[in-house]
mmCIF file of C-alpha atoms and ligand atoms in Angstrom:
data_model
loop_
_atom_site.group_PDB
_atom_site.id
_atom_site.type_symbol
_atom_site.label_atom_id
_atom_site.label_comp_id
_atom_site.label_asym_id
_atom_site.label_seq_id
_atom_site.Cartn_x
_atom_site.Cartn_y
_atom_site.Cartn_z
ATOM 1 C CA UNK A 1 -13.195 -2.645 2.113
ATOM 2 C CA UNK A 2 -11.203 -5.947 0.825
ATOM 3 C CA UNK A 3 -7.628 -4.791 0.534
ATOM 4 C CA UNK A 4 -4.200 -6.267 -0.411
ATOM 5 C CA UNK A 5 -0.862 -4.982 -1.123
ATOM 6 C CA UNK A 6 0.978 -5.951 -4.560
ATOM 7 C CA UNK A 7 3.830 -5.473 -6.776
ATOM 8 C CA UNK A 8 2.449 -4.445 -10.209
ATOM 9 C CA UNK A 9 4.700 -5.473 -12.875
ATOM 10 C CA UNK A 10 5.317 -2.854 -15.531
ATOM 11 C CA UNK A 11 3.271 -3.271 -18.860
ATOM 12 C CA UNK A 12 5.899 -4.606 -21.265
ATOM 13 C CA UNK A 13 6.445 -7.556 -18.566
ATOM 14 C CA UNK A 14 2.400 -8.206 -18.500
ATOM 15 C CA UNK A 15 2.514 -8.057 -22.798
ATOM 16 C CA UNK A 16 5.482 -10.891 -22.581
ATOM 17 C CA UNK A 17 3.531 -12.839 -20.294
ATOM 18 C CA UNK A 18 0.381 -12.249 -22.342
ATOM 19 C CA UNK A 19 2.094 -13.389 -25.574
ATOM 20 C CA UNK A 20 2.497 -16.817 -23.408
ATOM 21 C CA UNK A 21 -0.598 -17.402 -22.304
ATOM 22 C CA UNK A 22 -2.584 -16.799 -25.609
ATOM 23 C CA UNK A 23 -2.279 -19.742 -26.955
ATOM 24 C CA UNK A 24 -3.157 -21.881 -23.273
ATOM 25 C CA UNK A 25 -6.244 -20.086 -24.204
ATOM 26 C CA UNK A 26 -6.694 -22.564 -26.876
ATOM 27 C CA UNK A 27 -6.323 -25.387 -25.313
ATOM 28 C CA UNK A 28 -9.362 -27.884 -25.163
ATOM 29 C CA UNK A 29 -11.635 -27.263 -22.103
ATOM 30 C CA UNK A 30 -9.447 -24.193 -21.342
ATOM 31 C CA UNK A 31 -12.828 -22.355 -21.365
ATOM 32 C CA UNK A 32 -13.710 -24.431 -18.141
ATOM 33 C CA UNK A 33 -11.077 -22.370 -16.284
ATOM 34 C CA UNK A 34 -11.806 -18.825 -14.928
ATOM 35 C CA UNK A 35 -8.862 -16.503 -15.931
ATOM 36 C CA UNK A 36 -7.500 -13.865 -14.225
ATOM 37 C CA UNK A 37 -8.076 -10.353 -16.280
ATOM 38 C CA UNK A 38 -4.151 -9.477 -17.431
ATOM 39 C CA UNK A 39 -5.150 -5.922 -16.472
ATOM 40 C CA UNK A 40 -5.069 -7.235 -12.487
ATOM 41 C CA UNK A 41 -2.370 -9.350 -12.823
ATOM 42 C CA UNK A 42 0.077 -9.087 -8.960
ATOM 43 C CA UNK A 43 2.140 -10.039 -7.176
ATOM 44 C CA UNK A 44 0.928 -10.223 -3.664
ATOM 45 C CA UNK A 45 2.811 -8.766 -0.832
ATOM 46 C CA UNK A 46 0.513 -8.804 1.542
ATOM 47 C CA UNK A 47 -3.186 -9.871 2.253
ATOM 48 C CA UNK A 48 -4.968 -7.642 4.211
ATOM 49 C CA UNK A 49 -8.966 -9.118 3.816
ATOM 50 C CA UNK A 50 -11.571 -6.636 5.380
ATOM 51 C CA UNK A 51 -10.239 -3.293 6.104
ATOM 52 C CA UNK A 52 -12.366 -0.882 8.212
ATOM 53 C CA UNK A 53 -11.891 2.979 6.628
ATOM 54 C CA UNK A 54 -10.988 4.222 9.697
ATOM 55 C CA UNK A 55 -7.704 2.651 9.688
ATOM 56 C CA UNK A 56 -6.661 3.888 5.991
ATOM 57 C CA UNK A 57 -4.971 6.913 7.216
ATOM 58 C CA UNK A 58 -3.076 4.888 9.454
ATOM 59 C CA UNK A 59 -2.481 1.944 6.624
ATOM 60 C CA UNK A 60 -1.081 4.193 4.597
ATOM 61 C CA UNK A 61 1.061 6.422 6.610
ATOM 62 C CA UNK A 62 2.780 2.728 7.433
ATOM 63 C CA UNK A 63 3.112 1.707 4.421
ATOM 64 C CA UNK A 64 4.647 5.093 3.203
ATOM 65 C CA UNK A 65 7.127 4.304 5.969
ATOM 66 C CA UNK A 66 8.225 0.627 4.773
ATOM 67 C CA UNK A 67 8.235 1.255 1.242
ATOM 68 C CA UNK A 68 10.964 3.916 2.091
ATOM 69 C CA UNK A 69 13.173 1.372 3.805
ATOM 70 C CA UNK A 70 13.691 -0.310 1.100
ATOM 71 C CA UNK A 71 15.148 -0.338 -2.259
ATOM 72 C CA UNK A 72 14.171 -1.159 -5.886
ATOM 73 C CA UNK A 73 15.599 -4.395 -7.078
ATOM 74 C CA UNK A 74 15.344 -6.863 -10.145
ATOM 75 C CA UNK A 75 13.348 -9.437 -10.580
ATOM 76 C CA UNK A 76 11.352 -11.089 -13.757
ATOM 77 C CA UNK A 77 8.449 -12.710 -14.468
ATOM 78 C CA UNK A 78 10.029 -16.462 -15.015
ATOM 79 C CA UNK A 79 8.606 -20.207 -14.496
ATOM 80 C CA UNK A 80 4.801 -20.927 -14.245
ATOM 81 C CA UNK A 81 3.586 -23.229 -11.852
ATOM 82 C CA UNK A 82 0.353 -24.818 -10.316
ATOM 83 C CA UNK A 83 -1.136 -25.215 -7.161
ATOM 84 C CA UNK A 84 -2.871 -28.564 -7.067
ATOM 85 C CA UNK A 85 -5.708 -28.549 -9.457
ATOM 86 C CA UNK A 86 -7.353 -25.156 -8.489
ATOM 87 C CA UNK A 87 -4.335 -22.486 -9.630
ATOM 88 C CA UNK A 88 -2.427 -21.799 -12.692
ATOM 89 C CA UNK A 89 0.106 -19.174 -11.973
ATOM 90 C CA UNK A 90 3.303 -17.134 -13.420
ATOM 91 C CA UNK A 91 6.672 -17.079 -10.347
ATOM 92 C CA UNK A 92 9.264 -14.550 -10.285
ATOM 93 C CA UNK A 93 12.974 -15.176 -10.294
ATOM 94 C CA UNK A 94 16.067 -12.330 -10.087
ATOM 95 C CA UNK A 95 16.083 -10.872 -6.375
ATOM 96 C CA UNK A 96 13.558 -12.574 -4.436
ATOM 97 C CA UNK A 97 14.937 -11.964 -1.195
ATOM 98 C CA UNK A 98 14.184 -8.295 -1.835
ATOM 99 C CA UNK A 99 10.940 -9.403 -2.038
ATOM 100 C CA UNK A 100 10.449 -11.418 0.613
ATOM 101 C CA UNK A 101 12.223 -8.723 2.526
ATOM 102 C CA UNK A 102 9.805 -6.638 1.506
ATOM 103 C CA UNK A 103 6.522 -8.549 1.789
ATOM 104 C CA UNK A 104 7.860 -9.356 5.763
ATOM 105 C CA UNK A 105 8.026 -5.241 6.153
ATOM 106 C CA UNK A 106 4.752 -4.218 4.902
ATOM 107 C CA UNK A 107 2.740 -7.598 6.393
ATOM 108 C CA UNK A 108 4.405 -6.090 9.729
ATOM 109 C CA UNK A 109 3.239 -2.754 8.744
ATOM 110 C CA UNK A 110 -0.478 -3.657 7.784
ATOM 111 C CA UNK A 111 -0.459 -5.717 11.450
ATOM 112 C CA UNK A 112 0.660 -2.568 13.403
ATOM 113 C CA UNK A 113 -1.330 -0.910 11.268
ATOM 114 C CA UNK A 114 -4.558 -2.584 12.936
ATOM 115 C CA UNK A 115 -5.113 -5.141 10.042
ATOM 116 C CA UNK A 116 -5.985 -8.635 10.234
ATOM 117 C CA UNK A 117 -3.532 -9.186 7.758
ATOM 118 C CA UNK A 118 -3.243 -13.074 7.024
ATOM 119 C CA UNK A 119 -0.221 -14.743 8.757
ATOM 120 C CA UNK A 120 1.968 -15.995 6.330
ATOM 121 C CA UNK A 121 3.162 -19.510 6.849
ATOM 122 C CA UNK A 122 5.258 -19.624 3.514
ATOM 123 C CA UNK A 123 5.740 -16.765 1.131
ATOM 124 C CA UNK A 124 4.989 -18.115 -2.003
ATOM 125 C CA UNK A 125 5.098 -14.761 -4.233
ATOM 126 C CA UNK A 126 2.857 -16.134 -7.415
ATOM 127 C CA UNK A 127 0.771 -14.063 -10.012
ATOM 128 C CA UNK A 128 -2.714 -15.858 -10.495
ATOM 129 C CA UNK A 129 -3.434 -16.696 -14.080
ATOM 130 C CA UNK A 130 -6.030 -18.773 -13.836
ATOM 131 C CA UNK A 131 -8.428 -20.417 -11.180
ATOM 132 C CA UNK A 132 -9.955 -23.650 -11.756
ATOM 133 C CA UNK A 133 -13.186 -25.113 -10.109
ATOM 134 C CA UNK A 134 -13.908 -28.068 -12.739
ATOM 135 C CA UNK A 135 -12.099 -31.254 -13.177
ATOM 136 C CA UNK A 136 -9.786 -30.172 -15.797
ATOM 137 C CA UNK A 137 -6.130 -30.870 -15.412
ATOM 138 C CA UNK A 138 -3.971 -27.663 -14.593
ATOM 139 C CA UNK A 139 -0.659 -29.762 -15.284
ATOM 140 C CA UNK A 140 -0.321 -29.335 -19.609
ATOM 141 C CA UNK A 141 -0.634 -26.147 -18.962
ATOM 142 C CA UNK A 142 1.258 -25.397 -16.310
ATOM 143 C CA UNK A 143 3.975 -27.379 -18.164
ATOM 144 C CA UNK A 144 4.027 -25.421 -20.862
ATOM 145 C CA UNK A 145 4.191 -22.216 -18.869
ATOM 146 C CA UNK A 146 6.975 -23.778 -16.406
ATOM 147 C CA UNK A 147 10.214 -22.479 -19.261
ATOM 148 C CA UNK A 148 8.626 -19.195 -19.441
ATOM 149 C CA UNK A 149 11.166 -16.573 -19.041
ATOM 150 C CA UNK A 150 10.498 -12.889 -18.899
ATOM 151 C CA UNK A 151 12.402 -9.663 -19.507
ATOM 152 C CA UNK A 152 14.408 -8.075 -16.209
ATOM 153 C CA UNK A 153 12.380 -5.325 -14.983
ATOM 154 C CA UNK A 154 13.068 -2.877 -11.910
ATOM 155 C CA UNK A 155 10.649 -3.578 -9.299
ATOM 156 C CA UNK A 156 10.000 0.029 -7.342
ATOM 157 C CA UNK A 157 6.771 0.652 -5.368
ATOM 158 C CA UNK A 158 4.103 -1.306 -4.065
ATOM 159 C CA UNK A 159 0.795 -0.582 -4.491
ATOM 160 C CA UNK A 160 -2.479 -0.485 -1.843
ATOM 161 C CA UNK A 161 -5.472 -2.358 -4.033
ATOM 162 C CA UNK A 162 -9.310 -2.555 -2.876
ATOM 163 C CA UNK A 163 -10.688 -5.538 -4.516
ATOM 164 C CA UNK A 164 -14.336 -5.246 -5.435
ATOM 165 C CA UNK A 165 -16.187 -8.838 -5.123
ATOM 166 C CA UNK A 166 -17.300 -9.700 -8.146
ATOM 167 C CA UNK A 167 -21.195 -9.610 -8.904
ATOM 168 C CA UNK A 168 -23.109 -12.771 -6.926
ATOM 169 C CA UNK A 169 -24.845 -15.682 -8.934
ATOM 170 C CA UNK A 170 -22.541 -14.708 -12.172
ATOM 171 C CA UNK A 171 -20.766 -17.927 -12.911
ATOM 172 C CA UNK A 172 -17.004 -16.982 -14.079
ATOM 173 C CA UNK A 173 -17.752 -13.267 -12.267
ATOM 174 C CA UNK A 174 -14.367 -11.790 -11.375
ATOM 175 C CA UNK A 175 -13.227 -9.557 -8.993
ATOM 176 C CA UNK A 176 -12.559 -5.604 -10.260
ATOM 177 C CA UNK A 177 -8.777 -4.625 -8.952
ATOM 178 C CA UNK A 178 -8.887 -0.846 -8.071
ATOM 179 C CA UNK A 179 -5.346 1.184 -7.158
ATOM 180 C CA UNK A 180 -5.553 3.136 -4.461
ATOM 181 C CA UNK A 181 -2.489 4.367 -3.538
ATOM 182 C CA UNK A 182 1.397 3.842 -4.605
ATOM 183 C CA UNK A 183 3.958 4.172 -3.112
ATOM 184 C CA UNK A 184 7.669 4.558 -4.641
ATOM 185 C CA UNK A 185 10.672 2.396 -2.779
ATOM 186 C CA UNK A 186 13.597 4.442 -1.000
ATOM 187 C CA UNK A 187 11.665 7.779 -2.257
ATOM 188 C CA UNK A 188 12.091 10.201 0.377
ATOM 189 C CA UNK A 189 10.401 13.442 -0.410
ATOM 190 C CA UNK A 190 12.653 16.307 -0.871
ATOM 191 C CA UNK A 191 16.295 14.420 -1.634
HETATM 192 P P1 2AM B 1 -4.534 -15.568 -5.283
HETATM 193 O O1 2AM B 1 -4.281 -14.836 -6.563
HETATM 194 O O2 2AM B 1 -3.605 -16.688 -5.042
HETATM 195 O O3 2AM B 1 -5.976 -15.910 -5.091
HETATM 196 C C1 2AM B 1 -6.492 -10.458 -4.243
HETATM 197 O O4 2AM B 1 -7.484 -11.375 -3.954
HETATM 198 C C2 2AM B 1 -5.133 -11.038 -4.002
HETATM 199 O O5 2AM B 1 -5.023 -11.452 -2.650
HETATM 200 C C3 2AM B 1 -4.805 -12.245 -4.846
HETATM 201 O O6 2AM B 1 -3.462 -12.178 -5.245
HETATM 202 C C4 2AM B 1 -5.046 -13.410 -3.913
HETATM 203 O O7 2AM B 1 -4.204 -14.503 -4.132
HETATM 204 C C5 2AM B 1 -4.703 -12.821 -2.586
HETATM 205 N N1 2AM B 1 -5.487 -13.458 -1.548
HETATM 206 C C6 2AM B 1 -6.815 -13.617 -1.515
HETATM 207 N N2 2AM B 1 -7.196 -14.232 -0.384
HETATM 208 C C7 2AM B 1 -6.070 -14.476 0.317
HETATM 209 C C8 2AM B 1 -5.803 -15.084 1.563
HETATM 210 N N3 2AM B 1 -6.767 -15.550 2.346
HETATM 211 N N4 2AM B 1 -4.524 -15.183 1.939
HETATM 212 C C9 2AM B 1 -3.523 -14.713 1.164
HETATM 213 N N5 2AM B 1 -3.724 -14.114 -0.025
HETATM 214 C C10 2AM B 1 -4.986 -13.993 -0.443
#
């Protein structure tokens, strides 16, 4: 099973940044772009690809394990940004270092874990609004996302996701994000 590890920001965060990208909705050709379902929208900690089942129980006894060595911290949703021409996307500002932190400890745990979780060169912690395989220009709206400014929000569990490919042949067709597991930060049964 295709697995990844996110941060799921809460649903008052996902309405603010829904309220934003409405209107992008209008713009011309807009319709040319394949957006992301707000319901998935992530933050990515960790990419795990292919997962054999066998390994879950293992995957998630790790994970258990690094989400409790660390703690919740701030962050908000805060200046959108593009990658080239293929991806329109919302950042994160407040304590990313928590989060990078954070993503290092559970890529290390997926690895030990027996995953062939991708190899980061750059964390580049980014929540996918839109993908784009035509020729229209991400930049407008990426500029008009780039002031965007969310409410603070505490940021405490992570959360294992199976992605299920989307059907084949469907032009548009999107993947379906299903929670598995989560898992709360510094949460130490008992205390
Ligand atoms: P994206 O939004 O930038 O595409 C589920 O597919 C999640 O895993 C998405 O957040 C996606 O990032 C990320 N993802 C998919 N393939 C990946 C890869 N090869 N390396 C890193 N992240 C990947």
């Amino acid at each position: 099973m295709r697995l990844f590890v996110a941060v799921l920001p809460p649903q008052e965060a996902l309405d603010e940044l829904g309220a934003a990208v409405r209107p992008l909705r209008a713009v011309p050709e807009s319709d040319r772009l394949t957006w992301a379902a707000p319901t998935g929208w992530h933050f990515t900690l960790a990419f795990l690809g292919e997962v054999d089942e066998a390994l879950l129980p293992g995957l998630e006894e790790r994970l258990a394990r690094a989400a409790r060595r660390h703690a919740p911290y701030v962050l908000r949703l805060a200046g959108g940004g593009r990658f080239g021409d293929r991806v329109l996307w919302m950042g994160v500002d407040g304590d990313t270092a928590a989060l990078r932190r954070l993503a290092g400890t559970v890529q290390a745990a997926a690895r030990r874990a027996g995953t062939a979780v991708a190899e980061e060169q750059r964390f580049h912690p980014h929540l996918t609004i839109a993908r784009n395989r035509s020729a229209v220009p991400l930049r407008p709206l990426a500029d008009r996302l780039a002031p965007f400014q969310g409410r603070e929000w505490t940021a405490a569990s992570i959360a294992l996701v199976r992605s299920h490919p989307p059907a084949p042949g469907v032009p548009g067709a999107q993947p379906r994000y299903e929670a598995l597991r989560a898992w709360t930060l510094g949460h130490r049964p008992g205390q």
